[in-house]
Amino acid sequence: MARTFSIHALIILLILLQLSSHFKTCSASRKSQSNRHTNKEYVKNSCRGTTYPKLCYKSLAHHASKIKANPKLLAHAALNTTFFAAKATSRLLKDMSRIHGLRPNEAAAMIDCIADISDSVQKLQKCTKEMDRAEGSDLQVEMNDIQMWVNTALEEEETCMNALANKAIKRKVKNGVRRRIIKVAHLTSNALALVKSLYSAQKNSP
């Protein structure tokens, strides 16, 4: 009788332990989901202050768990995303410039665009490196340089688009290149807005 009771008690104890573990897992899962939602809401709200909020949120939402609610990490993620997009576009332009059958004026326009986008890549790379290094009061000092480099990168992209617009290039080639450059320009504009927001927050902090 006592042995049967002990077995039943052990079974009940195991069931209780399993239930306790299950509830803890559910609670942790709910907390994790809540954090993910909060982090994404922070990104979405921050993106509302940019020129292209939908693109901003789409490009940064998957970084939300790393960004949390940190404006520096948000600006850094925006610069990194823009840097990699500009780098990919520069690589694509180089590939397109080698396509057989490209007319001399098309090749020349491509080369000009490659130079402009390459300059953008270098400037954005400087921005991400400075953002990595800057901390505390140093971050405020570096913000002016970062804003200047992002502004210059945006100008380079606009120069590239204007160069394409003024060339007699096949519509298919022009539209394909322009579409990609516009996306990089929009990402750059959004990154600049988030960097300015960070600078403003740093400047006004005690």
Tab-separated table of C-alpha atoms in Angstrom:
chain	number	residue	atom	x	y	z
A	1	MET	CA	0.000	0.000	0.000
A	2	ALA	CA	2.769	2.404	1.038
A	3	ARG	CA	4.754	1.453	-2.069
A	4	THR	CA	1.746	2.149	-4.327
A	5	PHE	CA	1.289	5.517	-2.616
A	6	SER	CA	4.970	6.369	-3.202
A	7	ILE	CA	4.697	5.519	-6.899
A	8	HIS	CA	1.580	7.676	-7.245
A	9	ALA	CA	3.257	10.531	-5.385
A	10	LEU	CA	6.298	10.268	-7.666
A	11	ILE	CA	4.099	10.319	-10.784
A	12	ILE	CA	2.221	13.388	-9.499
A	13	LEU	CA	5.534	15.106	-8.693
A	14	LEU	CA	6.859	14.419	-12.212
A	15	ILE	CA	3.637	15.761	-13.742
A	16	LEU	CA	3.896	18.930	-11.619
A	17	LEU	CA	7.523	19.417	-12.633
A	18	GLN	CA	6.605	19.027	-16.308
A	19	LEU	CA	3.735	21.499	-15.948
A	20	SER	CA	6.007	23.963	-14.160
A	21	SER	CA	8.594	23.665	-16.923
A	22	HIS	CA	5.889	24.105	-19.572
A	23	PHE	CA	4.518	27.250	-17.923
A	24	LYS	CA	8.016	28.705	-17.609
A	25	THR	CA	8.659	28.004	-21.289
A	26	CYS	CA	5.342	29.600	-22.272
A	27	SER	CA	6.065	32.604	-20.084
A	28	ALA	CA	9.541	33.016	-21.608
A	29	SER	CA	8.074	32.621	-25.094
A	30	ARG	CA	5.427	35.272	-24.423
A	31	LYS	CA	8.088	37.603	-23.022
A	32	SER	CA	10.290	37.004	-26.074
A	33	GLN	CA	7.370	37.707	-28.437
A	34	SER	CA	6.516	40.835	-26.460
A	35	ASN	CA	10.134	42.042	-26.703
A	36	ARG	CA	10.208	41.386	-30.450
A	37	HIS	CA	6.991	43.354	-30.892
A	38	THR	CA	8.322	46.234	-28.748
A	39	ASN	CA	11.614	46.309	-30.663
A	40	LYS	CA	9.844	46.359	-34.037
A	41	GLU	CA	7.503	49.103	-32.821
A	42	TYR	CA	10.546	51.184	-31.843
A	43	VAL	CA	12.002	50.761	-35.335
A	44	LYS	CA	8.649	51.580	-36.960
A	45	ASN	CA	8.152	54.709	-34.830
A	46	SER	CA	11.720	55.872	-35.514
A	47	CYS	CA	11.259	55.321	-39.249
A	48	ARG	CA	8.270	57.669	-39.268
A	49	GLY	CA	10.753	60.546	-39.022
A	50	THR	CA	12.483	59.538	-42.266
A	51	THR	CA	11.647	60.511	-45.841
A	52	TYR	CA	10.794	56.945	-46.864
A	53	PRO	CA	9.344	55.279	-43.748
A	54	LYS	CA	8.105	52.083	-45.442
A	55	LEU	CA	11.512	51.362	-46.963
A	56	CYS	CA	13.159	52.287	-43.670
A	57	TYR	CA	11.078	49.811	-41.690
A	58	LYS	CA	11.389	47.072	-44.310
A	59	SER	CA	15.184	47.389	-44.386
A	60	LEU	CA	15.643	47.554	-40.599
A	61	ALA	CA	12.848	45.404	-39.105
A	62	HIS	CA	14.953	42.217	-39.172
A	63	HIS	CA	17.637	44.036	-37.138
A	64	ALA	CA	15.094	45.022	-34.451
A	65	SER	CA	16.241	42.407	-31.913
A	66	LYS	CA	19.789	43.794	-32.072
A	67	ILE	CA	18.713	47.437	-32.169
A	68	LYS	CA	16.297	47.102	-29.222
A	69	ALA	CA	15.510	50.757	-28.366
A	70	ASN	CA	19.005	52.136	-28.876
A	71	PRO	CA	19.175	55.131	-31.283
A	72	LYS	CA	22.906	54.638	-31.887
A	73	LEU	CA	22.402	50.991	-32.885
A	74	LEU	CA	19.486	52.076	-35.088
A	75	ALA	CA	21.606	54.665	-36.919
A	76	HIS	CA	24.459	52.172	-37.211
A	77	ALA	CA	22.142	49.515	-38.695
A	78	ALA	CA	20.787	52.077	-41.202
A	79	LEU	CA	24.317	53.046	-42.286
A	80	ASN	CA	25.385	49.408	-42.577
A	81	THR	CA	22.301	48.503	-44.617
A	82	THR	CA	22.928	51.456	-46.939
A	83	PHE	CA	26.619	50.609	-47.242
A	84	PHE	CA	25.937	47.025	-48.332
A	85	ALA	CA	23.204	48.150	-50.758
A	86	ALA	CA	25.563	50.717	-52.324
A	87	LYS	CA	28.337	48.130	-52.535
A	88	ALA	CA	26.023	45.616	-54.238
A	89	THR	CA	24.828	48.285	-56.688
A	90	SER	CA	28.399	49.272	-57.534
A	91	ARG	CA	29.230	45.608	-58.200
A	92	LEU	CA	26.115	45.243	-60.367
A	93	LEU	CA	27.022	48.332	-62.423
A	94	LYS	CA	30.482	46.906	-63.070
A	95	ASP	CA	28.913	43.663	-64.278
A	96	MET	CA	26.436	45.526	-66.481
A	97	SER	CA	29.196	47.680	-67.982
A	98	ARG	CA	30.836	44.497	-69.297
A	99	ILE	CA	27.705	43.311	-71.104
A	100	HIS	CA	28.410	42.674	-74.790
A	101	GLY	CA	26.669	45.076	-77.127
A	102	LEU	CA	26.726	48.107	-74.792
A	103	ARG	CA	27.129	51.222	-76.926
A	104	PRO	CA	30.078	53.587	-76.199
A	105	ASN	CA	27.842	56.266	-74.664
A	106	GLU	CA	26.130	53.643	-72.470
A	107	ALA	CA	29.487	52.280	-71.322
A	108	ALA	CA	30.722	55.808	-70.565
A	109	ALA	CA	27.609	56.590	-68.506
A	110	MET	CA	28.017	53.311	-66.624
A	111	ILE	CA	31.646	54.099	-65.836
A	112	ASP	CA	30.630	57.529	-64.504
A	113	CYS	CA	27.952	55.930	-62.339
A	114	ILE	CA	30.361	53.297	-61.047
A	115	ALA	CA	32.760	56.050	-59.992
A	116	ASP	CA	29.976	57.976	-58.230
A	117	ILE	CA	28.570	54.935	-56.425
A	118	SER	CA	32.086	53.750	-55.495
A	119	ASP	CA	32.677	57.129	-53.871
A	120	SER	CA	29.399	56.664	-51.987
A	121	VAL	CA	30.515	53.227	-50.789
A	122	GLN	CA	33.801	54.630	-49.476
A	123	LYS	CA	32.067	57.481	-47.645
A	124	LEU	CA	29.454	55.184	-46.107
A	125	GLN	CA	32.218	52.792	-45.053
A	126	LYS	CA	33.894	55.694	-43.241
A	127	CYS	CA	30.596	56.440	-41.523
A	128	THR	CA	30.144	52.902	-40.215
A	129	LYS	CA	33.753	52.772	-38.968
A	130	GLU	CA	33.370	56.098	-37.163
A	131	MET	CA	30.084	54.960	-35.647
A	132	ASP	CA	31.790	51.782	-34.396
A	133	ARG	CA	34.548	53.758	-32.698
A	134	ALA	CA	32.592	56.701	-31.313
A	135	GLU	CA	31.348	56.531	-27.733
A	136	GLY	CA	29.923	59.073	-25.283
A	137	SER	CA	31.137	62.623	-25.901
A	138	ASP	CA	33.265	61.421	-28.847
A	139	LEU	CA	30.064	60.386	-30.629
A	140	GLN	CA	28.854	63.990	-30.678
A	141	VAL	CA	32.195	65.151	-32.078
A	142	GLU	CA	32.050	62.567	-34.884
A	143	MET	CA	28.406	63.269	-35.795
A	144	ASN	CA	29.261	66.319	-37.927
A	145	ASP	CA	31.694	64.286	-40.036
A	146	ILE	CA	29.246	61.402	-40.342
A	147	GLN	CA	26.441	63.716	-41.486
A	148	MET	CA	28.779	65.368	-43.988
A	149	TRP	CA	29.889	62.010	-45.466
A	150	VAL	CA	26.308	60.746	-45.758
A	151	ASN	CA	25.248	64.017	-47.388
A	152	THR	CA	28.123	63.718	-49.853
A	153	ALA	CA	27.208	60.101	-50.615
A	154	LEU	CA	23.649	61.225	-51.353
A	155	GLU	CA	24.984	63.902	-53.722
A	156	GLU	CA	27.125	61.301	-55.537
A	157	GLU	CA	24.071	59.108	-56.088
A	158	GLU	CA	22.064	62.057	-57.387
A	159	THR	CA	24.938	62.973	-59.728
A	160	CYS	CA	24.862	59.429	-61.078
A	161	MET	CA	21.107	59.571	-61.716
A	162	ASN	CA	21.432	62.950	-63.440
A	163	ALA	CA	24.250	61.632	-65.629
A	164	LEU	CA	22.048	58.732	-66.727
A	165	ALA	CA	19.100	61.038	-67.415
A	166	ASN	CA	21.228	63.148	-69.776
A	167	LYS	CA	22.530	60.206	-71.812
A	168	ALA	CA	20.838	58.555	-74.797
A	169	ILE	CA	20.788	55.092	-73.220
A	170	LYS	CA	18.490	52.170	-73.952
A	171	ARG	CA	15.404	52.523	-71.786
A	172	LYS	CA	15.720	48.994	-70.353
A	173	VAL	CA	19.324	49.593	-69.237
A	174	LYS	CA	18.576	53.070	-67.901
A	175	ASN	CA	15.485	52.002	-65.945
A	176	GLY	CA	17.246	49.002	-64.404
A	177	VAL	CA	20.217	51.055	-63.225
A	178	ARG	CA	18.104	53.999	-62.123
A	179	ARG	CA	15.779	51.796	-60.062
A	180	ARG	CA	18.699	50.395	-58.080
A	181	ILE	CA	20.379	53.765	-57.591
A	182	ILE	CA	17.117	55.332	-56.434
A	183	LYS	CA	16.776	52.619	-53.782
A	184	VAL	CA	20.312	53.290	-52.534
A	185	ALA	CA	19.608	57.043	-52.544
A	186	HIS	CA	16.423	56.510	-50.520
A	187	LEU	CA	18.270	54.279	-48.034
A	188	THR	CA	20.967	56.955	-47.756
A	189	SER	CA	18.353	59.641	-47.138
A	190	ASN	CA	16.768	57.517	-44.399
A	191	ALA	CA	20.155	56.828	-42.801
A	192	LEU	CA	20.895	60.568	-42.793
A	193	ALA	CA	17.567	61.280	-41.059
A	194	LEU	CA	18.322	58.682	-38.343
A	195	VAL	CA	21.873	59.997	-37.886
A	196	LYS	CA	20.490	63.533	-37.509
A	197	SER	CA	17.955	62.265	-34.983
A	198	LEU	CA	20.770	60.609	-33.010
A	199	TYR	CA	22.855	63.774	-33.188
A	200	SER	CA	19.933	65.839	-31.928
A	201	ALA	CA	19.343	63.408	-29.041
A	202	GLN	CA	23.046	63.425	-28.124
A	203	LYS	CA	23.242	67.204	-28.346
A	204	ASN	CA	20.231	67.722	-26.058
A	205	SER	CA	21.216	65.076	-23.516
A	206	PRO	CA	22.610	66.435	-20.207
